[in-house]
């Protein structure tokens, strides 16, 4: 079986996988990082989004063997060691941007990539377009969009805390 | 998904050797068409040849009066390239409307053009700009490359290496997208330049095609109104759950007009 060596949330793993193993299967079944979800088999829902070398990618449509040497970040890798949430996670909580939470890990990972790629800021429309690859079936997108706008302000230093932005 | 052997060659020559040695092998670039197909067991290759380690297949360059884009270049790179934006903004616009951010972070121009999905965006731009397809063996004019639904001039042991786009005087693209996948229901890519006046329709038919009556009308007078009198025949266009052939025929006229407006 091919051997894959990759960094996941800062930790290096060397794992034997079948060629057909998807990145999401490696994460969930071999590394037991079950925060990354699978919501479809058509590559459309975005529940499985993780970062590969800093860019958001659908891990259900990426072979594990193609990630040899890559740095992967999952939802489990966002919070600080002391448990302090990433501003995007904090914003999702503060703005009630989740209900069942199934889509949330993918939403958060896509949103962080989107915000990082737009230091100039994002309009509401740009946030909505930036979420085209993520489906939410229960919260609705309204609060998700508000949360991302607030987190963007904090991530780009325009506000100090999510709580201040929530007012 | 059935299992397969995995190879990651470092050169085009090695990739071609692997491909020639096994008629059941397939190359993989971004995997965003191939992997969904493998998951549904629509395809059963014995081995996958991963092109992502081949540096010669990457990058965007201006060479003379053309823009040359390596096969492995991802949609996000074309969408955000300053070279593309300066020379062929319509191409950057098209790339920025393929699928979603995550699809654009993985999908490649080479994969899209080799696959020739009737609902894909890139074939419209490649034919619409009269581009030249470079392969591991030869150079093929876009007019000869696309041969109908999922069919191209590529031979079994041939790898698409780059696409060379002549820089047009003006060009524009418009598509009616499927709201769930963003694939094309009907689109038009128009251009005027070294390859003449072109009006190319994607999404609507079983393959990308030149709309010659619209080309003649637009060559006579470059204006959005020029194509208004040209009716697209619904015969032979696609009819599916997303839209009837008649609806697509109507969209062809609307998209052509929008593409001409976008080209200016
Ligand atoms: C949710 C979703 C939405 C999408 N929406 C759109 C859309 O709106 N518009 C659109 O145009 N596309 C869309 N796509 C398709 C996407 O653009 C694909 O990335 C693209 O069509 C194929 O590129 P790839 O690099 O992923 O190819 P792969 O999946 O790696 O390969 C596709 C095929 O081409 C062959 N191939 C790959 N590279 C080469 C090469 N260099 N030489 C010879 N053969 C090669 C492979 O063997 C395979 O048969 C979407 C995909 C998804 C999953
Ligand atoms: S699980 Fe739905 S896109 Fe990956
Ligand atoms: S919170 Fe339930 S699907 Fe989005």
PDB file of C-alpha atoms in Angstrom, chain B:
ATOM      1  CA  UNK B   1     -14.518   3.482  -5.794  1.00  0.00           C
ATOM      2  CA  UNK B   2     -12.514   0.527  -7.119  1.00  0.00           C
ATOM      3  CA  UNK B   3      -8.832   0.506  -6.200  1.00  0.00           C
ATOM      4  CA  UNK B   4      -6.086   1.241  -8.722  1.00  0.00           C
ATOM      5  CA  UNK B   5      -2.309   1.569  -8.850  1.00  0.00           C
ATOM      6  CA  UNK B   6      -0.952   5.084  -8.349  1.00  0.00           C
ATOM      7  CA  UNK B   7       1.991   6.665 -10.143  1.00  0.00           C
ATOM      8  CA  UNK B   8       3.463  10.122  -9.813  1.00  0.00           C
ATOM      9  CA  UNK B   9       5.909  10.732 -12.661  1.00  0.00           C
ATOM     10  CA  UNK B  10       8.205  13.777 -12.602  1.00  0.00           C
ATOM     11  CA  UNK B  11       8.348  14.413 -16.347  1.00  0.00           C
ATOM     12  CA  UNK B  12       6.006  14.468 -19.347  1.00  0.00           C
ATOM     13  CA  UNK B  13       8.095  11.718 -21.001  1.00  0.00           C
ATOM     14  CA  UNK B  14       7.698   9.428 -17.969  1.00  0.00           C
ATOM     15  CA  UNK B  15       3.964  10.096 -17.815  1.00  0.00           C
ATOM     16  CA  UNK B  16       3.563   9.236 -21.513  1.00  0.00           C
ATOM     17  CA  UNK B  17       5.581   6.032 -21.015  1.00  0.00           C
ATOM     18  CA  UNK B  18       3.297   4.935 -18.160  1.00  0.00           C
ATOM     19  CA  UNK B  19       0.202   5.810 -20.181  1.00  0.00           C
ATOM     20  CA  UNK B  20       1.411   3.964 -23.276  1.00  0.00           C
ATOM     21  CA  UNK B  21       2.272   0.872 -21.226  1.00  0.00           C
ATOM     22  CA  UNK B  22      -1.251   0.421 -19.846  1.00  0.00           C
ATOM     23  CA  UNK B  23      -4.323   0.978 -22.036  1.00  0.00           C
ATOM     24  CA  UNK B  24      -6.536   0.980 -18.926  1.00  0.00           C
ATOM     25  CA  UNK B  25      -4.553   3.752 -17.185  1.00  0.00           C
ATOM     26  CA  UNK B  26      -5.833   7.322 -16.828  1.00  0.00           C
ATOM     27  CA  UNK B  27      -4.095  10.560 -15.963  1.00  0.00           C
ATOM     28  CA  UNK B  28      -5.377  12.700 -13.107  1.00  0.00           C
ATOM     29  CA  UNK B  29      -4.839  16.452 -12.719  1.00  0.00           C
ATOM     30  CA  UNK B  30      -7.205  18.203 -10.292  1.00  0.00           C
ATOM     31  CA  UNK B  31      -9.404  15.113  -9.990  1.00  0.00           C
ATOM     32  CA  UNK B  32     -12.577  17.220  -9.823  1.00  0.00           C
ATOM     33  CA  UNK B  33     -14.175  15.455 -12.757  1.00  0.00           C
ATOM     34  CA  UNK B  34     -12.435  12.105 -12.553  1.00  0.00           C
ATOM     35  CA  UNK B  35     -12.890  11.385  -8.829  1.00  0.00           C
ATOM     36  CA  UNK B  36     -16.669  12.005  -8.780  1.00  0.00           C
ATOM     37  CA  UNK B  37     -16.888   9.624 -11.777  1.00  0.00           C
ATOM     38  CA  UNK B  38     -14.760   6.984 -10.026  1.00  0.00           C
ATOM     39  CA  UNK B  39     -16.856   7.267  -6.870  1.00  0.00           C
ATOM     40  CA  UNK B  40     -19.916   6.366  -8.905  1.00  0.00           C
ATOM     41  CA  UNK B  41     -17.964   3.533 -10.528  1.00  0.00           C
ATOM     42  CA  UNK B  42     -18.580   5.018 -13.954  1.00  0.00           C
ATOM     43  CA  UNK B  43     -14.982   4.292 -14.744  1.00  0.00           C
ATOM     44  CA  UNK B  44     -12.528   1.582 -13.699  1.00  0.00           C
ATOM     45  CA  UNK B  45      -8.931   2.517 -14.514  1.00  0.00           C
ATOM     46  CA  UNK B  46      -6.208   0.034 -13.516  1.00  0.00           C
ATOM     47  CA  UNK B  47      -3.901   2.874 -12.609  1.00  0.00           C
ATOM     48  CA  UNK B  48      -3.937   6.636 -12.152  1.00  0.00           C
ATOM     49  CA  UNK B  49      -1.011   8.701 -13.346  1.00  0.00           C
ATOM     50  CA  UNK B  50      -0.859  11.859 -11.239  1.00  0.00           C
ATOM     51  CA  UNK B  51       0.465  14.765 -13.317  1.00  0.00           C
ATOM     52  CA  UNK B  52       0.751  17.163 -10.360  1.00  0.00           C
ATOM     53  CA  UNK B  53       4.491  16.567  -9.901  1.00  0.00           C
ATOM     54  CA  UNK B  54       5.387  17.728 -13.429  1.00  0.00           C
ATOM     55  CA  UNK B  55       6.748  21.278 -13.238  1.00  0.00           C
ATOM     56  CA  UNK B  56       6.762  21.677 -17.053  1.00  0.00           C
ATOM     57  CA  UNK B  57       2.949  21.589 -17.075  1.00  0.00           C
ATOM     58  CA  UNK B  58       2.552  24.617 -14.798  1.00  0.00           C
ATOM     59  CA  UNK B  59       2.421  28.348 -15.259  1.00  0.00           C
ATOM     60  CA  UNK B  60       1.107  31.249 -17.342  1.00  0.00           C
ATOM     61  CA  UNK B  61       3.366  33.116 -19.781  1.00  0.00           C
ATOM     62  CA  UNK B  62       3.055  35.765 -22.463  1.00  0.00           C
ATOM     63  CA  UNK B  63       4.871  34.534 -25.555  1.00  0.00           C
ATOM     64  CA  UNK B  64       4.796  36.990 -28.455  1.00  0.00           C
ATOM     65  CA  UNK B  65       1.144  37.817 -29.113  1.00  0.00           C
ATOM     66  CA  UNK B  66      -0.185  34.825 -27.201  1.00  0.00           C
ATOM     67  CA  UNK B  67      -0.837  33.743 -23.654  1.00  0.00           C
ATOM     68  CA  UNK B  68       0.367  30.202 -22.993  1.00  0.00           C
ATOM     69  CA  UNK B  69      -1.192  28.409 -20.026  1.00  0.00           C
ATOM     70  CA  UNK B  70       0.234  25.112 -18.756  1.00  0.00           C
ATOM     71  CA  UNK B  71      -2.201  22.186 -18.512  1.00  0.00           C
ATOM     72  CA  UNK B  72      -1.890  21.894 -14.729  1.00  0.00           C
ATOM     73  CA  UNK B  73      -2.762  25.551 -14.112  1.00  0.00           C
ATOM     74  CA  UNK B  74      -5.755  25.679 -11.768  1.00  0.00           C
ATOM     75  CA  UNK B  75      -8.867  27.754 -12.440  1.00  0.00           C
ATOM     76  CA  UNK B  76      -8.047  30.029  -9.458  1.00  0.00           C
ATOM     77  CA  UNK B  77      -4.665  30.853 -10.999  1.00  0.00           C
ATOM     78  CA  UNK B  78      -6.197  31.868 -14.352  1.00  0.00           C
ATOM     79  CA  UNK B  79      -8.941  33.831 -12.552  1.00  0.00           C
ATOM     80  CA  UNK B  80      -6.407  35.876 -10.550  1.00  0.00           C
ATOM     81  CA  UNK B  81      -3.505  36.101 -13.037  1.00  0.00           C
ATOM     82  CA  UNK B  82      -2.381  39.661 -13.838  1.00  0.00           C
ATOM     83  CA  UNK B  83      -1.041  38.473 -17.191  1.00  0.00           C
ATOM     84  CA  UNK B  84      -4.430  37.025 -18.167  1.00  0.00           C
ATOM     85  CA  UNK B  85      -6.360  40.011 -16.792  1.00  0.00           C
ATOM     86  CA  UNK B  86      -4.253  42.427 -18.863  1.00  0.00           C
ATOM     87  CA  UNK B  87      -4.351  40.440 -22.127  1.00  0.00           C
ATOM     88  CA  UNK B  88      -7.649  38.487 -22.156  1.00  0.00           C
ATOM     89  CA  UNK B  89      -9.921  39.686 -19.327  1.00  0.00           C
ATOM     90  CA  UNK B  90     -12.789  37.564 -20.703  1.00  0.00           C
ATOM     91  CA  UNK B  91     -10.731  34.430 -19.988  1.00  0.00           C
ATOM     92  CA  UNK B  92     -10.079  35.484 -16.380  1.00  0.00           C
ATOM     93  CA  UNK B  93     -13.791  36.259 -16.006  1.00  0.00           C
ATOM     94  CA  UNK B  94     -14.720  32.817 -17.365  1.00  0.00           C
ATOM     95  CA  UNK B  95     -12.287  31.005 -15.052  1.00  0.00           C
ATOM     96  CA  UNK B  96     -13.599  32.931 -12.039  1.00  0.00           C
ATOM     97  CA  UNK B  97     -17.123  31.608 -12.726  1.00  0.00           C
ATOM     98  CA  UNK B  98     -16.327  27.891 -12.900  1.00  0.00           C
ATOM     99  CA  UNK B  99     -17.980  25.978 -10.050  1.00  0.00           C
ATOM    100  CA  UNK B 100     -17.094  27.371  -6.625  1.00  0.00           C
ATOM    101  CA  UNK B 101     -13.911  28.476  -4.823  1.00  0.00           C
ATOM    102  CA  UNK B 102     -13.024  24.944  -3.777  1.00  0.00           C
ATOM    103  CA  UNK B 103     -13.489  23.553  -7.303  1.00  0.00           C
ATOM    104  CA  UNK B 104     -11.350  26.413  -8.658  1.00  0.00           C
ATOM    105  CA  UNK B 105      -8.635  25.637  -6.093  1.00  0.00           C
ATOM    106  CA  UNK B 106      -8.189  22.125  -7.572  1.00  0.00           C
ATOM    107  CA  UNK B 107      -9.592  21.942 -11.112  1.00  0.00           C
ATOM    108  CA  UNK B 108      -7.195  22.543 -14.008  1.00  0.00           C
ATOM    109  CA  UNK B 109      -7.449  23.896 -17.548  1.00  0.00           C
ATOM    110  CA  UNK B 110      -5.884  20.719 -18.956  1.00  0.00           C
ATOM    111  CA  UNK B 111      -8.386  18.483 -17.203  1.00  0.00           C
ATOM    112  CA  UNK B 112     -11.341  20.571 -18.305  1.00  0.00           C
ATOM    113  CA  UNK B 113     -10.285  20.829 -21.967  1.00  0.00           C
ATOM    114  CA  UNK B 114      -9.306  17.118 -22.229  1.00  0.00           C
ATOM    115  CA  UNK B 115     -12.616  16.091 -20.730  1.00  0.00           C
ATOM    116  CA  UNK B 116     -14.710  18.256 -23.126  1.00  0.00           C
ATOM    117  CA  UNK B 117     -17.876  18.069 -21.053  1.00  0.00           C
ATOM    118  CA  UNK B 118     -20.614  19.730 -23.145  1.00  0.00           C
ATOM    119  CA  UNK B 119     -21.560  21.795 -20.054  1.00  0.00           C
ATOM    120  CA  UNK B 120     -17.990  22.943 -19.281  1.00  0.00           C
ATOM    121  CA  UNK B 121     -16.769  26.520 -19.581  1.00  0.00           C
ATOM    122  CA  UNK B 122     -13.217  26.211 -20.958  1.00  0.00           C
ATOM    123  CA  UNK B 123     -14.021  24.608 -24.329  1.00  0.00           C
ATOM    124  CA  UNK B 124     -16.026  27.775 -25.111  1.00  0.00           C
ATOM    125  CA  UNK B 125     -12.978  29.990 -24.531  1.00  0.00           C
ATOM    126  CA  UNK B 126     -10.534  27.657 -26.311  1.00  0.00           C
ATOM    127  CA  UNK B 127     -12.650  27.499 -29.480  1.00  0.00           C
ATOM    128  CA  UNK B 128     -13.929  31.055 -29.039  1.00  0.00           C
ATOM    129  CA  UNK B 129     -10.394  32.470 -29.125  1.00  0.00           C
ATOM    130  CA  UNK B 130      -9.161  30.059 -31.802  1.00  0.00           C
ATOM    131  CA  UNK B 131      -6.525  28.710 -29.415  1.00  0.00           C
ATOM    132  CA  UNK B 132      -3.968  26.007 -30.151  1.00  0.00           C
ATOM    133  CA  UNK B 133      -3.819  22.902 -27.966  1.00  0.00           C
ATOM    134  CA  UNK B 134      -0.277  21.700 -27.242  1.00  0.00           C
ATOM    135  CA  UNK B 135       0.175  18.012 -26.454  1.00  0.00           C
ATOM    136  CA  UNK B 136       3.010  15.617 -25.729  1.00  0.00           C
ATOM    137  CA  UNK B 137       3.068  14.852 -29.497  1.00  0.00           C
ATOM    138  CA  UNK B 138       1.881  17.847 -31.515  1.00  0.00           C
ATOM    139  CA  UNK B 139      -0.087  21.086 -31.735  1.00  0.00           C
ATOM    140  CA  UNK B 140      -3.792  20.926 -32.588  1.00  0.00           C
ATOM    141  CA  UNK B 141      -5.998  23.851 -33.659  1.00  0.00           C
ATOM    142  CA  UNK B 142      -9.088  24.248 -31.460  1.00  0.00           C
ATOM    143  CA  UNK B 143     -11.223  23.896 -34.617  1.00  0.00           C
ATOM    144  CA  UNK B 144      -9.938  20.311 -34.966  1.00  0.00           C
ATOM    145  CA  UNK B 145      -9.627  19.460 -31.274  1.00  0.00           C
ATOM    146  CA  UNK B 146     -13.228  19.308 -30.022  1.00  0.00           C
ATOM    147  CA  UNK B 147     -15.157  16.415 -31.583  1.00  0.00           C
ATOM    148  CA  UNK B 148     -18.490  16.326 -29.760  1.00  0.00           C
ATOM    149  CA  UNK B 149     -19.628  15.134 -26.352  1.00  0.00           C
ATOM    150  CA  UNK B 150     -16.641  14.113 -24.156  1.00  0.00           C
ATOM    151  CA  UNK B 151     -14.620  13.495 -27.342  1.00  0.00           C
ATOM    152  CA  UNK B 152     -11.422  15.233 -28.474  1.00  0.00           C
ATOM    153  CA  UNK B 153      -8.568  14.678 -30.921  1.00  0.00           C
ATOM    154  CA  UNK B 154      -6.359  13.407 -28.058  1.00  0.00           C
ATOM    155  CA  UNK B 155      -5.075   9.881 -28.582  1.00  0.00           C
ATOM    156  CA  UNK B 156      -4.976   7.309 -25.789  1.00  0.00           C
ATOM    157  CA  UNK B 157      -1.298   7.874 -24.992  1.00  0.00           C
ATOM    158  CA  UNK B 158      -1.307  11.641 -25.534  1.00  0.00           C
ATOM    159  CA  UNK B 159      -1.177  14.254 -22.773  1.00  0.00           C
ATOM    160  CA  UNK B 160      -2.418  17.820 -23.111  1.00  0.00           C
ATOM    161  CA  UNK B 161       0.518  20.011 -22.060  1.00  0.00           C
ATOM    162  CA  UNK B 162      -0.590  23.633 -22.611  1.00  0.00           C
ATOM    163  CA  UNK B 163      -3.048  25.898 -24.378  1.00  0.00           C
ATOM    164  CA  UNK B 164      -1.885  28.832 -26.464  1.00  0.00           C
ATOM    165  CA  UNK B 165      -4.425  31.669 -26.697  1.00  0.00           C
ATOM    166  CA  UNK B 166      -3.851  34.357 -29.361  1.00  0.00           C
ATOM    167  CA  UNK B 167      -4.536  37.747 -27.729  1.00  0.00           C
ATOM    168  CA  UNK B 168      -7.758  39.141 -29.258  1.00  0.00           C
ATOM    169  CA  UNK B 169      -8.697  42.754 -29.891  1.00  0.00           C
ATOM    170  CA  UNK B 170     -11.805  42.116 -27.828  1.00  0.00           C
ATOM    171  CA  UNK B 171     -13.597  39.158 -26.305  1.00  0.00           C
ATOM    172  CA  UNK B 172     -16.553  38.503 -24.034  1.00  0.00           C
ATOM    173  CA  UNK B 173     -18.251  35.581 -22.313  1.00  0.00           C
ATOM    174  CA  UNK B 174     -21.703  35.031 -20.858  1.00  0.00           C
ATOM    175  CA  UNK B 175     -23.337  31.894 -19.496  1.00  0.00           C
ATOM    176  CA  UNK B 176     -26.637  30.851 -18.018  1.00  0.00           C
ATOM    177  CA  UNK B 177     -25.493  28.633 -15.208  1.00  0.00           C
ATOM    178  CA  UNK B 178     -27.141  25.745 -13.499  1.00  0.00           C
ATOM    179  CA  UNK B 179     -27.832  27.224 -10.060  1.00  0.00           C
ATOM    180  CA  UNK B 180     -26.647  24.115  -8.176  1.00  0.00           C
ATOM    181  CA  UNK B 181     -23.425  23.178  -9.981  1.00  0.00           C
ATOM    182  CA  UNK B 182     -22.666  26.394 -11.934  1.00  0.00           C
ATOM    183  CA  UNK B 183     -22.162  24.220 -15.038  1.00  0.00           C
ATOM    184  CA  UNK B 184     -23.243  25.863 -18.306  1.00  0.00           C
ATOM    185  CA  UNK B 185     -26.839  25.497 -19.554  1.00  0.00           C
ATOM    186  CA  UNK B 186     -26.037  27.734 -22.505  1.00  0.00           C
ATOM    187  CA  UNK B 187     -23.081  30.056 -22.973  1.00  0.00           C
ATOM    188  CA  UNK B 188     -21.477  32.196 -25.648  1.00  0.00           C
ATOM    189  CA  UNK B 189     -17.864  33.240 -26.110  1.00  0.00           C
ATOM    190  CA  UNK B 190     -17.325  35.947 -28.734  1.00  0.00           C
ATOM    191  CA  UNK B 191     -14.050  37.408 -29.977  1.00  0.00           C
ATOM    192  CA  UNK B 192     -12.518  39.546 -32.688  1.00  0.00           C
ATOM    193  CA  UNK B 193      -8.821  39.389 -33.452  1.00  0.00           C
ATOM    194  CA  UNK B 194      -6.134  37.397 -35.247  1.00  0.00           C
ATOM    195  CA  UNK B 195      -8.457  34.382 -35.535  1.00  0.00           C
ATOM    196  CA  UNK B 196     -11.261  36.426 -37.100  1.00  0.00           C
ATOM    197  CA  UNK B 197     -14.686  37.051 -35.624  1.00  0.00           C
ATOM    198  CA  UNK B 198     -15.866  34.085 -33.575  1.00  0.00           C
ATOM    199  CA  UNK B 199     -19.154  33.257 -31.868  1.00  0.00           C
ATOM    200  CA  UNK B 200     -18.885  29.977 -29.994  1.00  0.00           C
ATOM    201  CA  UNK B 201     -21.712  28.288 -28.118  1.00  0.00           C
ATOM    202  CA  UNK B 202     -21.137  25.925 -25.201  1.00  0.00           C
ATOM    203  CA  UNK B 203     -23.561  24.151 -22.867  1.00  0.00           C
ATOM    204  CA  UNK B 204     -26.436  24.130 -25.337  1.00  0.00           C
ATOM    205  CA  UNK B 205     -25.437  21.318 -27.681  1.00  0.00           C
ATOM    206  CA  UNK B 206     -23.762  17.910 -27.395  1.00  0.00           C
ATOM    207  CA  UNK B 207     -20.463  19.711 -27.941  1.00  0.00           C
ATOM    208  CA  UNK B 208     -19.083  23.220 -28.250  1.00  0.00           C
ATOM    209  CA  UNK B 209     -19.716  24.732 -31.729  1.00  0.00           C
ATOM    210  CA  UNK B 210     -19.210  27.849 -33.842  1.00  0.00           C
ATOM    211  CA  UNK B 211     -22.432  29.688 -34.654  1.00  0.00           C
ATOM    212  CA  UNK B 212     -21.524  30.663 -38.215  1.00  0.00           C
ATOM    213  CA  UNK B 213     -24.638  32.726 -38.990  1.00  0.00           C
ATOM    214  CA  UNK B 214     -23.977  34.855 -35.902  1.00  0.00           C
ATOM    215  CA  UNK B 215     -20.295  35.123 -36.863  1.00  0.00           C
ATOM    216  CA  UNK B 216     -21.248  36.476 -40.299  1.00  0.00           C
ATOM    217  CA  UNK B 217     -23.688  38.969 -38.775  1.00  0.00           C
ATOM    218  CA  UNK B 218     -21.157  40.135 -36.204  1.00  0.00           C
ATOM    219  CA  UNK B 219     -18.364  40.401 -38.779  1.00  0.00           C
ATOM    220  CA  UNK B 220     -20.615  42.696 -40.833  1.00  0.00           C
ATOM    221  CA  UNK B 221     -21.347  44.912 -37.821  1.00  0.00           C
ATOM    222  CA  UNK B 222     -19.901  44.476 -34.335  1.00  0.00           C
ATOM    223  CA  UNK B 223     -22.861  45.415 -32.134  1.00  0.00           C
ATOM    224  CA  UNK B 224     -25.094  43.555 -29.659  1.00  0.00           C
ATOM    225  CA  UNK B 225     -28.049  44.043 -31.992  1.00  0.00           C
ATOM    226  CA  UNK B 226     -26.222  42.321 -34.866  1.00  0.00           C
ATOM    227  CA  UNK B 227     -27.170  38.807 -33.740  1.00  0.00           C
ATOM    228  CA  UNK B 228     -30.783  39.695 -32.915  1.00  0.00           C
ATOM    229  CA  UNK B 229     -32.025  38.562 -36.325  1.00  0.00           C
ATOM    230  CA  UNK B 230     -30.208  35.200 -36.206  1.00  0.00           C
ATOM    231  CA  UNK B 231     -32.322  32.368 -34.859  1.00  0.00           C
ATOM    232  CA  UNK B 232     -30.633  29.355 -33.271  1.00  0.00           C
ATOM    233  CA  UNK B 233     -32.263  26.109 -34.422  1.00  0.00           C
ATOM    234  CA  UNK B 234     -33.375  23.939 -31.467  1.00  0.00           C
ATOM    235  CA  UNK B 235     -32.801  20.776 -33.513  1.00  0.00           C
ATOM    236  CA  UNK B 236     -29.926  18.771 -32.052  1.00  0.00           C
ATOM    237  CA  UNK B 237     -29.565  20.873 -28.878  1.00  0.00           C
ATOM    238  CA  UNK B 238     -29.638  19.234 -25.455  1.00  0.00           C
ATOM    239  CA  UNK B 239     -32.926  18.593 -23.701  1.00  0.00           C
ATOM    240  CA  UNK B 240     -32.789  17.480 -20.060  1.00  0.00           C
ATOM    241  CA  UNK B 241     -34.240  18.169 -16.608  1.00  0.00           C
ATOM    242  CA  UNK B 242     -32.485  21.544 -16.568  1.00  0.00           C
ATOM    243  CA  UNK B 243     -34.037  22.863 -19.780  1.00  0.00           C
ATOM    244  CA  UNK B 244     -35.590  21.923 -23.112  1.00  0.00           C
ATOM    245  CA  UNK B 245     -33.836  22.296 -26.461  1.00  0.00           C
ATOM    246  CA  UNK B 246     -36.227  25.152 -27.307  1.00  0.00           C
ATOM    247  CA  UNK B 247     -35.314  27.000 -24.097  1.00  0.00           C
ATOM    248  CA  UNK B 248     -31.604  26.495 -24.782  1.00  0.00           C
ATOM    249  CA  UNK B 249     -32.023  27.753 -28.360  1.00  0.00           C
ATOM    250  CA  UNK B 250     -33.577  30.912 -26.958  1.00  0.00           C
ATOM    251  CA  UNK B 251     -30.767  31.260 -24.397  1.00  0.00           C
ATOM    252  CA  UNK B 252     -28.148  31.048 -27.165  1.00  0.00           C
ATOM    253  CA  UNK B 253     -29.396  34.346 -28.612  1.00  0.00           C
ATOM    254  CA  UNK B 254     -29.540  36.011 -25.210  1.00  0.00           C
ATOM    255  CA  UNK B 255     -26.071  34.807 -24.178  1.00  0.00           C
ATOM    256  CA  UNK B 256     -24.517  35.838 -27.499  1.00  0.00           C
ATOM    257  CA  UNK B 257     -25.925  39.339 -27.060  1.00  0.00           C
ATOM    258  CA  UNK B 258     -24.648  39.536 -23.460  1.00  0.00           C
ATOM    259  CA  UNK B 259     -21.213  38.284 -24.507  1.00  0.00           C
ATOM    260  CA  UNK B 260     -20.976  40.996 -27.180  1.00  0.00           C
ATOM    261  CA  UNK B 261     -21.972  43.634 -24.617  1.00  0.00           C
ATOM    262  CA  UNK B 262     -19.316  42.274 -22.225  1.00  0.00           C
ATOM    263  CA  UNK B 263     -16.689  42.425 -24.996  1.00  0.00           C
ATOM    264  CA  UNK B 264     -17.563  46.093 -25.612  1.00  0.00           C
TER     265      UNK B 264
END
